[in-house]
Tab-separated table of C-alpha atoms and ligand atoms in Angstrom:
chain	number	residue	atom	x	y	z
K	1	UNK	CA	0.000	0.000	0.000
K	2	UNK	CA	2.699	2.298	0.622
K	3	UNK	CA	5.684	3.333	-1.295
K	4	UNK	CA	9.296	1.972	-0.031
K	5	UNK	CA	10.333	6.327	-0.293
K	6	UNK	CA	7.112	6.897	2.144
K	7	UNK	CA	8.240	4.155	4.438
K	8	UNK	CA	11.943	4.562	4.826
K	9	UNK	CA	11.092	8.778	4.859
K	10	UNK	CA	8.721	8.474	7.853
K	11	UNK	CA	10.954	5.812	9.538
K	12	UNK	CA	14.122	8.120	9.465
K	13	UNK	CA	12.482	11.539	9.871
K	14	UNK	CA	12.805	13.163	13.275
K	15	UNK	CA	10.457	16.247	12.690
K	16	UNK	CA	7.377	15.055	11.204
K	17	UNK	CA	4.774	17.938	11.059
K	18	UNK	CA	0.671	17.114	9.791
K	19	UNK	CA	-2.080	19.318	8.353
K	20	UNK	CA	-5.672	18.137	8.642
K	21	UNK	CA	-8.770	19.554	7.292
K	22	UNK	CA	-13.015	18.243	7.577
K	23	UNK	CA	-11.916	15.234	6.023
K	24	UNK	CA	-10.096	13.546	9.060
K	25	UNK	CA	-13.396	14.205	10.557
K	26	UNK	CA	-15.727	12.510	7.874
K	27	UNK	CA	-15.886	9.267	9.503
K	28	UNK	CA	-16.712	10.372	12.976
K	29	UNK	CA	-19.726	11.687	11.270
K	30	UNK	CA	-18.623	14.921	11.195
K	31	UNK	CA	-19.593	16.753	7.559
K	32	UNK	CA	-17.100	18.242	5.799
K	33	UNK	CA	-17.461	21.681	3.602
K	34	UNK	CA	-17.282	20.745	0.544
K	35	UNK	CA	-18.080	17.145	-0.053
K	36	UNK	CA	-21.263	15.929	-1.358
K	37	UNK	CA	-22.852	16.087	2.012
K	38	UNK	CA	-20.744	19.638	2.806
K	39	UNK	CA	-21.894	22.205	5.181
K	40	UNK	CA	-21.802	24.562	2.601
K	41	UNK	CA	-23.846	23.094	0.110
K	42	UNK	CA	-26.746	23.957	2.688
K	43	UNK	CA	-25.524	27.478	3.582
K	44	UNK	CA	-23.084	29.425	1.857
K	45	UNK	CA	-19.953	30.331	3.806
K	46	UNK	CA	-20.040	34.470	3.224
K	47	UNK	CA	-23.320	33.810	4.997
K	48	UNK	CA	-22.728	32.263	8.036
K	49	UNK	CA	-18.945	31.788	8.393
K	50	UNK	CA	-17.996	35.589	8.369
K	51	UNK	CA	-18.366	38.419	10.575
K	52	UNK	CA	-20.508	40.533	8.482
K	53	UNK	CA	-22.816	37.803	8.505
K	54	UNK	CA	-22.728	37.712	11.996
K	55	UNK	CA	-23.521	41.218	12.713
K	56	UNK	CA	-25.925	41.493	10.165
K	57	UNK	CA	-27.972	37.724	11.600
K	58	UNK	CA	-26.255	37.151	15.138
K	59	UNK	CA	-29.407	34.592	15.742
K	60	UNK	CA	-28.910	32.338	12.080
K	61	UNK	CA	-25.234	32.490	12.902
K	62	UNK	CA	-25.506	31.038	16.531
K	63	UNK	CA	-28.439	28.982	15.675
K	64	UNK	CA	-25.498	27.021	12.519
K	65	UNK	CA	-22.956	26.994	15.555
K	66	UNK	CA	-25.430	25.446	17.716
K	67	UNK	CA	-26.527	22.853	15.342
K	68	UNK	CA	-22.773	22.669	14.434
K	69	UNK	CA	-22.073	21.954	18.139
K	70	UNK	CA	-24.648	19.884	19.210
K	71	UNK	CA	-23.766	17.434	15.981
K	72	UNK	CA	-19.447	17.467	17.105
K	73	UNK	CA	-20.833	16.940	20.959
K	74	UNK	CA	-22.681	13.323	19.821
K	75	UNK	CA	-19.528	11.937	17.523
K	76	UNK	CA	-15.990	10.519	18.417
K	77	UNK	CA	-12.508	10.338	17.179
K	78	UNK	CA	-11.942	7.793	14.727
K	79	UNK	CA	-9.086	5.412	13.759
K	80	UNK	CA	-7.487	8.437	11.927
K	81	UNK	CA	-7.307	10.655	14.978
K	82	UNK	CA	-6.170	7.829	17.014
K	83	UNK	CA	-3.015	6.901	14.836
K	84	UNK	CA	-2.250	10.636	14.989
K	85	UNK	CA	-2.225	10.600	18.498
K	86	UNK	CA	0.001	7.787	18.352
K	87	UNK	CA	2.330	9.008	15.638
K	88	UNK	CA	2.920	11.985	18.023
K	89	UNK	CA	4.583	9.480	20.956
K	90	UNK	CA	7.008	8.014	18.414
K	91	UNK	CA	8.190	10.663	16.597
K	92	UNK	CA	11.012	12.925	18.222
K	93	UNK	CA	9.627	16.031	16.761
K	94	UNK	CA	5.772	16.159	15.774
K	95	UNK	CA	3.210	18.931	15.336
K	96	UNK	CA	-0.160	18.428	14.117
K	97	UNK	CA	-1.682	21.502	12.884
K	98	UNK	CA	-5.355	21.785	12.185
K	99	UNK	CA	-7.990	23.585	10.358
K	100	UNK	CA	-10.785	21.761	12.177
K	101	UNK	CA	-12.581	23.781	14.834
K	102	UNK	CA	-14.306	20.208	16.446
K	103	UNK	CA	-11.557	19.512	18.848
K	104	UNK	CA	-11.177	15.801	17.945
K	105	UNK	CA	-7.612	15.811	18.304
K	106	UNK	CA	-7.697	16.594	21.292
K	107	UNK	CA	-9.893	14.000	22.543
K	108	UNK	CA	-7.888	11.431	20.820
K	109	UNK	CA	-4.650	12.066	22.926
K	110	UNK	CA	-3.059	14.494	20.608
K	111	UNK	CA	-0.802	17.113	22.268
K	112	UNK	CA	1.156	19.368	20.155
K	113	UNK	CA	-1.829	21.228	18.330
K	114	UNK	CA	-1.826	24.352	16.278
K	115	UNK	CA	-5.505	25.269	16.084
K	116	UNK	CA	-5.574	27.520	12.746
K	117	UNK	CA	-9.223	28.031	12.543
K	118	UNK	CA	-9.936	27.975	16.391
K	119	UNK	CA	-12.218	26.277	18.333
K	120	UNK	CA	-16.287	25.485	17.896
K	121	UNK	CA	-16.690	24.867	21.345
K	122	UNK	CA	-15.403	28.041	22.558
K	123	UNK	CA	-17.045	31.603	22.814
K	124	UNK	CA	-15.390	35.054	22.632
K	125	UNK	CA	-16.299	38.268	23.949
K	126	UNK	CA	-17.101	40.912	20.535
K	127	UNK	CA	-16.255	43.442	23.566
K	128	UNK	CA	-13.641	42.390	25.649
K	129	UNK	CA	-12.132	39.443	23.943
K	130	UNK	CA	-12.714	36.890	26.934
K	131	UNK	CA	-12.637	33.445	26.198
K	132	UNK	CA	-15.526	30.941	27.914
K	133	UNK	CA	-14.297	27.679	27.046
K	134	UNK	CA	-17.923	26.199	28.742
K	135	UNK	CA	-20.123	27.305	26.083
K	136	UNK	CA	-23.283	25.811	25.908
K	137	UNK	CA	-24.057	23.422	23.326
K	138	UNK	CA	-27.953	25.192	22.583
K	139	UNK	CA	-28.424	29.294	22.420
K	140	UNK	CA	-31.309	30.686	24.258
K	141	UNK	CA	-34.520	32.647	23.269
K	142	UNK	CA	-31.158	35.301	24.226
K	143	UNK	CA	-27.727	35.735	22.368
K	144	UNK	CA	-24.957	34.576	24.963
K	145	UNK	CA	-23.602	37.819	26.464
K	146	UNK	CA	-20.361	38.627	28.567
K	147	UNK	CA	-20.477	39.745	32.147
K	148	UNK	CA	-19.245	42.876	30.503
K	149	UNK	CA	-22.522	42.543	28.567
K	150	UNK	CA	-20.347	42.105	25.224
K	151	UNK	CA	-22.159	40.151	22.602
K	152	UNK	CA	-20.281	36.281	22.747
K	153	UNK	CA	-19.004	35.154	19.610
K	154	UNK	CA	-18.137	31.505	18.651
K	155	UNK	CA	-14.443	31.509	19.296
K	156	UNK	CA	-13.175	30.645	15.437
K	157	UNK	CA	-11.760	32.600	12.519
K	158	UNK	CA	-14.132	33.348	9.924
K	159	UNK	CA	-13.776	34.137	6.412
K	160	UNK	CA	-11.763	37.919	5.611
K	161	UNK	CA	-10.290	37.477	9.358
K	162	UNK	CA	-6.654	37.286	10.412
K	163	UNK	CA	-5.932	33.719	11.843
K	164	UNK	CA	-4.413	33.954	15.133
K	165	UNK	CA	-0.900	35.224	14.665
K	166	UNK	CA	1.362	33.200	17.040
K	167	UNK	CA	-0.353	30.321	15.722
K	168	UNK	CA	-0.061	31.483	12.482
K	169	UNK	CA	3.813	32.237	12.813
K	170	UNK	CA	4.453	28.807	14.664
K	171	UNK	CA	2.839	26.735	11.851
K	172	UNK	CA	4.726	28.076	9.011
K	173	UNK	CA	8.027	28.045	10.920
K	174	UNK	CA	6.887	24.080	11.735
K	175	UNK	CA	6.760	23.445	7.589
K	176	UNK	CA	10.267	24.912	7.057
K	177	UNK	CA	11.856	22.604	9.115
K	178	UNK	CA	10.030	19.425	8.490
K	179	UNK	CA	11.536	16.357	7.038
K	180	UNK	CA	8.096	14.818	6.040
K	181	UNK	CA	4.979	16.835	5.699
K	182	UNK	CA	1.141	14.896	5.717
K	183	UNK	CA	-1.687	16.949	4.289
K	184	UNK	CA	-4.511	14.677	5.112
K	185	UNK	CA	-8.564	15.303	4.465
K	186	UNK	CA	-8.038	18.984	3.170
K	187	UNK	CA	-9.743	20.307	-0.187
K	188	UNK	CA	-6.421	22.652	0.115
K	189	UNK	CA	-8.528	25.645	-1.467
K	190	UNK	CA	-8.883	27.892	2.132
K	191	UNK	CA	-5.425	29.890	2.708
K	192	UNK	CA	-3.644	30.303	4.302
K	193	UNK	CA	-3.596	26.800	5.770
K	194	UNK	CA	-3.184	25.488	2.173
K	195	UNK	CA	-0.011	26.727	1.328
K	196	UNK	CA	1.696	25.211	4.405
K	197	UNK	CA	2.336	21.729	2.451
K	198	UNK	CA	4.140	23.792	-0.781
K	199	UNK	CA	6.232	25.536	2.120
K	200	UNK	CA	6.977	22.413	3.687
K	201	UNK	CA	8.324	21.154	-0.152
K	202	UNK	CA	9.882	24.158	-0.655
K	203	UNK	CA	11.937	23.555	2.928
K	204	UNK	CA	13.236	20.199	1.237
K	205	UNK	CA	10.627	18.226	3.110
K	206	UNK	CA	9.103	14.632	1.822
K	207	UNK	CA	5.566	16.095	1.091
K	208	UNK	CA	2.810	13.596	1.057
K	209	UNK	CA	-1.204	14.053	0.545
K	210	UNK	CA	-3.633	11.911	1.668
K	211	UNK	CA	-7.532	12.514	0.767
K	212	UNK	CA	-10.256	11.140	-0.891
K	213	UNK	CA	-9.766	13.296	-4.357
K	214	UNK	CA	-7.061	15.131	-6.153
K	215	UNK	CA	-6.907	19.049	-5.149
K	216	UNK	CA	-4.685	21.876	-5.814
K	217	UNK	CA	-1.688	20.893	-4.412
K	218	UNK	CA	-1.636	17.002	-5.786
K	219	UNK	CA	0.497	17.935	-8.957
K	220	UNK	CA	3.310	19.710	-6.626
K	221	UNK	CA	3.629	17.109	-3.687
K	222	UNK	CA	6.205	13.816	-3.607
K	223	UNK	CA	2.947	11.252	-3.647
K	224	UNK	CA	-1.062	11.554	-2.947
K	225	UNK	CA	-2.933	8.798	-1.552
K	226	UNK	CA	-6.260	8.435	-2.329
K	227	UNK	CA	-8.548	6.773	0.389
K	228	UNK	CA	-10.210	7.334	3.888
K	229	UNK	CA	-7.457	8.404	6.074
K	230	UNK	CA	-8.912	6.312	8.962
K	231	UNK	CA	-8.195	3.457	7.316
K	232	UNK	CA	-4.700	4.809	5.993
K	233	UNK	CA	-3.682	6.453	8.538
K	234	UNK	CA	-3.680	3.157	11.071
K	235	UNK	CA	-2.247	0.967	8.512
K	236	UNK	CA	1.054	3.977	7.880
K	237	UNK	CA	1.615	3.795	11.808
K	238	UNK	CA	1.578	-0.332	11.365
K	239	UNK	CA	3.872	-0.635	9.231
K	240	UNK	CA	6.280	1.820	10.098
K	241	UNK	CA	6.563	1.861	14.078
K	242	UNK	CA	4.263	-1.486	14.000
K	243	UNK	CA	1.422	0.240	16.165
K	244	UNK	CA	-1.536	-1.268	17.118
K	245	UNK	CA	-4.787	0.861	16.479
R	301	BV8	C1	-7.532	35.344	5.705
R	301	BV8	C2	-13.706	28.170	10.656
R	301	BV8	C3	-6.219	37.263	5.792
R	301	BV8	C4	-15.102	28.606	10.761
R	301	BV8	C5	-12.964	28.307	8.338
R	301	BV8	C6	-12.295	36.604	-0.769
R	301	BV8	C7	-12.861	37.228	0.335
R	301	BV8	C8	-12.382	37.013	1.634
R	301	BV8	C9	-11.318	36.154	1.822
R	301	BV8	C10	-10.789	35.521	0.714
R	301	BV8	C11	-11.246	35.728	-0.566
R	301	BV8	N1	-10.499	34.955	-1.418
R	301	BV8	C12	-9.590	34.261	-0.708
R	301	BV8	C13	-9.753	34.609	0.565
R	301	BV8	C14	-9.016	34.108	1.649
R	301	BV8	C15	-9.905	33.074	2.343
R	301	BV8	C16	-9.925	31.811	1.504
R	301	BV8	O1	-8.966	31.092	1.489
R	301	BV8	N2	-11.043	31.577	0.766
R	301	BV8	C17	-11.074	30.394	-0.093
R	301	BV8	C18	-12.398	29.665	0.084
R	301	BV8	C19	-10.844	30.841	-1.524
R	301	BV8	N3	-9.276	32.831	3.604
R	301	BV8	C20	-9.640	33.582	4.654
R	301	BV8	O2	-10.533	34.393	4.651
R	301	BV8	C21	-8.812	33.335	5.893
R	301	BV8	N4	-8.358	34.569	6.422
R	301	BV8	O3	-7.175	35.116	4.596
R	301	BV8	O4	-7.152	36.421	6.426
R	301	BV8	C22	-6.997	38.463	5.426
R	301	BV8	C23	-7.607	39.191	6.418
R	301	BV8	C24	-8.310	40.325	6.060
R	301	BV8	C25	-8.420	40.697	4.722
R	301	BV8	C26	-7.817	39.912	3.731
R	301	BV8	C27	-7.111	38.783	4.078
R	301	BV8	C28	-9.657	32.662	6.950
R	301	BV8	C29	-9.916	31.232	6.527
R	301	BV8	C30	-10.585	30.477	7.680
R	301	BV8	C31	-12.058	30.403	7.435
R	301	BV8	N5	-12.655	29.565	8.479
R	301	BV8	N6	-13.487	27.598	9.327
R	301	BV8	C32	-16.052	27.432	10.789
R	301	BV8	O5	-15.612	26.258	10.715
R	301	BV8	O6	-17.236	27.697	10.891
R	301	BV8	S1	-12.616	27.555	6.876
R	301	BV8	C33	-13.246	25.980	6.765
R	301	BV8	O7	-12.607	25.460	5.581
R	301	BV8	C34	-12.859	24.999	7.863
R	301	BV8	O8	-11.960	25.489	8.811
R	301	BV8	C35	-12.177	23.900	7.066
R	301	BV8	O9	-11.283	23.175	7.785
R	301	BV8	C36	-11.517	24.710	6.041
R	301	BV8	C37	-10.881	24.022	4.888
R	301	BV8	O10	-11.788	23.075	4.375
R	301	BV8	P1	-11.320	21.546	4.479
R	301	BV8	O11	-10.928	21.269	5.884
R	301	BV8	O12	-10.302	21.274	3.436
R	301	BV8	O13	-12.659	20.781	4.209
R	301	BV8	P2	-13.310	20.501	2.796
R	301	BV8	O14	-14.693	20.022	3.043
R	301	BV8	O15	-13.074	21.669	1.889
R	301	BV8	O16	-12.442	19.290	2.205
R	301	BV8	C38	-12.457	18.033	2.852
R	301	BV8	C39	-11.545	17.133	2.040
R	301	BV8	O17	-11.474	15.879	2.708
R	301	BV8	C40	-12.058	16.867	0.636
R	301	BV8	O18	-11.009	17.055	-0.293
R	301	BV8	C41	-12.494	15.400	0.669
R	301	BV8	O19	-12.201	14.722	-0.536
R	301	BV8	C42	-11.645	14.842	1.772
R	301	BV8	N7	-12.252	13.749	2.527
R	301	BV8	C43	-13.555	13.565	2.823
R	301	BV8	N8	-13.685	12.434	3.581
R	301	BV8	C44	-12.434	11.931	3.751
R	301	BV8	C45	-11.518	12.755	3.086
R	301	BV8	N9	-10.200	12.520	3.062
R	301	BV8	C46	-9.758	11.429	3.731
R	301	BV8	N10	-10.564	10.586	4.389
R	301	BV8	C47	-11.906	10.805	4.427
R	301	BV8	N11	-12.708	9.936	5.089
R	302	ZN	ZN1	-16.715	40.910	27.559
């Protein structure tokens, strides 16, 4: 299944960084974007997953999150997160960065986590910028508020805003210096997440894609592997560290 480059690459590499997008999440039941079942084929991002939208339909925004929330609070990690998690104990240097906001990785044992695209299960102050990590799941007949009485926002980066900087900084800085680079269940259309693989190859790093379908980056990356990365991902961590998922 996998090429003798992948193998002895990932076996010898001692900074081993990892981008994921929705489709890590697919097979916890989690819908991606832009897949056949997407989240945006219902709504269209500039509609709900921006700030003008937001100001201009606070209720229809939360009322997406909410759904969004309630949906991520019912699923699990799957195989896929697992051999991440895994990956991360036997490699010397590892950093999985994500674009998902569902916090999977996290529940899977992952560690070392750059959260591009923030998190769905946290709110933010429009006012004072606090953080509430205990959102609820459900909004009221009334929009969350702040004890500042700042209107809450769901704590993610929407379309036209600046990611988080440091996180920002730390993930491209991660890319330069890795030996292999995984970009696994991402479309690779949203930037700037997308370009991290190309700056990873540009670095000199062993740049390998793993997703369901071609996408903008397949013709510039060492190999793509087309499948469902919980079922690839286990089988990689087999037969290079022989892990158990
Ligand atoms: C920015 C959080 C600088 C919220 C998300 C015009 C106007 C405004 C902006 C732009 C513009 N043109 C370009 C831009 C920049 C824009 C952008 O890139 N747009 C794209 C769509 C063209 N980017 C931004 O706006 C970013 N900010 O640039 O700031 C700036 C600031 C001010 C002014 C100017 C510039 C902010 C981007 C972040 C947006 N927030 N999410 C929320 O979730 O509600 S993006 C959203 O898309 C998610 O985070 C998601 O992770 C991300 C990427 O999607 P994918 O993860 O790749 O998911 P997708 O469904 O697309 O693909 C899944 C893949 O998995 C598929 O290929 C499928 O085949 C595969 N798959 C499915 N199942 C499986 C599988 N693979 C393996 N196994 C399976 N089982
Ligand atoms: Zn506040």
């Amino acid at each position: 299944m996998f090429t003798p480059d992948l193998i002895s690459n990932m076996k010898r590499a001692a900074r081993i960084v990892v981008l994921t997008g929705a489709g890590v999440s697919a097979e916890s039941g989690v819908p991606t974007f832009r897949g056949e079942d997407g989240l945006w084929k219902k709504f269209r991002p500039e509609e709900l997953a921006s700030f003008d939208a937001f100001i201009s339909n606070p209720r229809l925004v939360w009322e997406w999150y909410s759904y969004r929330r309630r949906l991520i609070s019912e699923v699990k990690p799957n195989p896929g997160h697992y051999a991440l998690a895994r990956m991360e104990d036997v490699v010397e240097n590892f950093c999985l960065v994500t674009q998902n906001v569902d916090g999977l990785h996290r529940s899977a044992g992952s560690r070392r986590i750059l959260e591009l695209h923030g998190n769905i299960m946290r709110n933010r102050c429009m006012e004072c910028g606090r953080k509430d990590e205990s959102a609820d799941l459900d909004v009221g007949d009334r929009l969350p508020r702040c004890r500042c009485g700042g209107l809450m926002r769901p704590d993610v980066v929407w379309f036209g805003e600046m990611l988080p900087q440091e996180i920002l900084n730390s993930a491209f800085r991660e890319a330069e210096e890795a030996e292999v680079f995984l970009s696994i269940g991402t479309s690779a259309v949203v930037q700037p997440a997308a370009s991290l693989p190309l700056v990873a190859k540009r670095n000199g790093a062993y740049v390998v894609e793993i997703n369901m379908e071609s996408t903008p980056i397949t013709s510039q990356v060492d190999e793509t592997i087309l499948g469902k990365s919980g079922e690839i991902l286990p089988r990689l961590v087999g037969e290079v560290w022989g892990i158990e998922i």
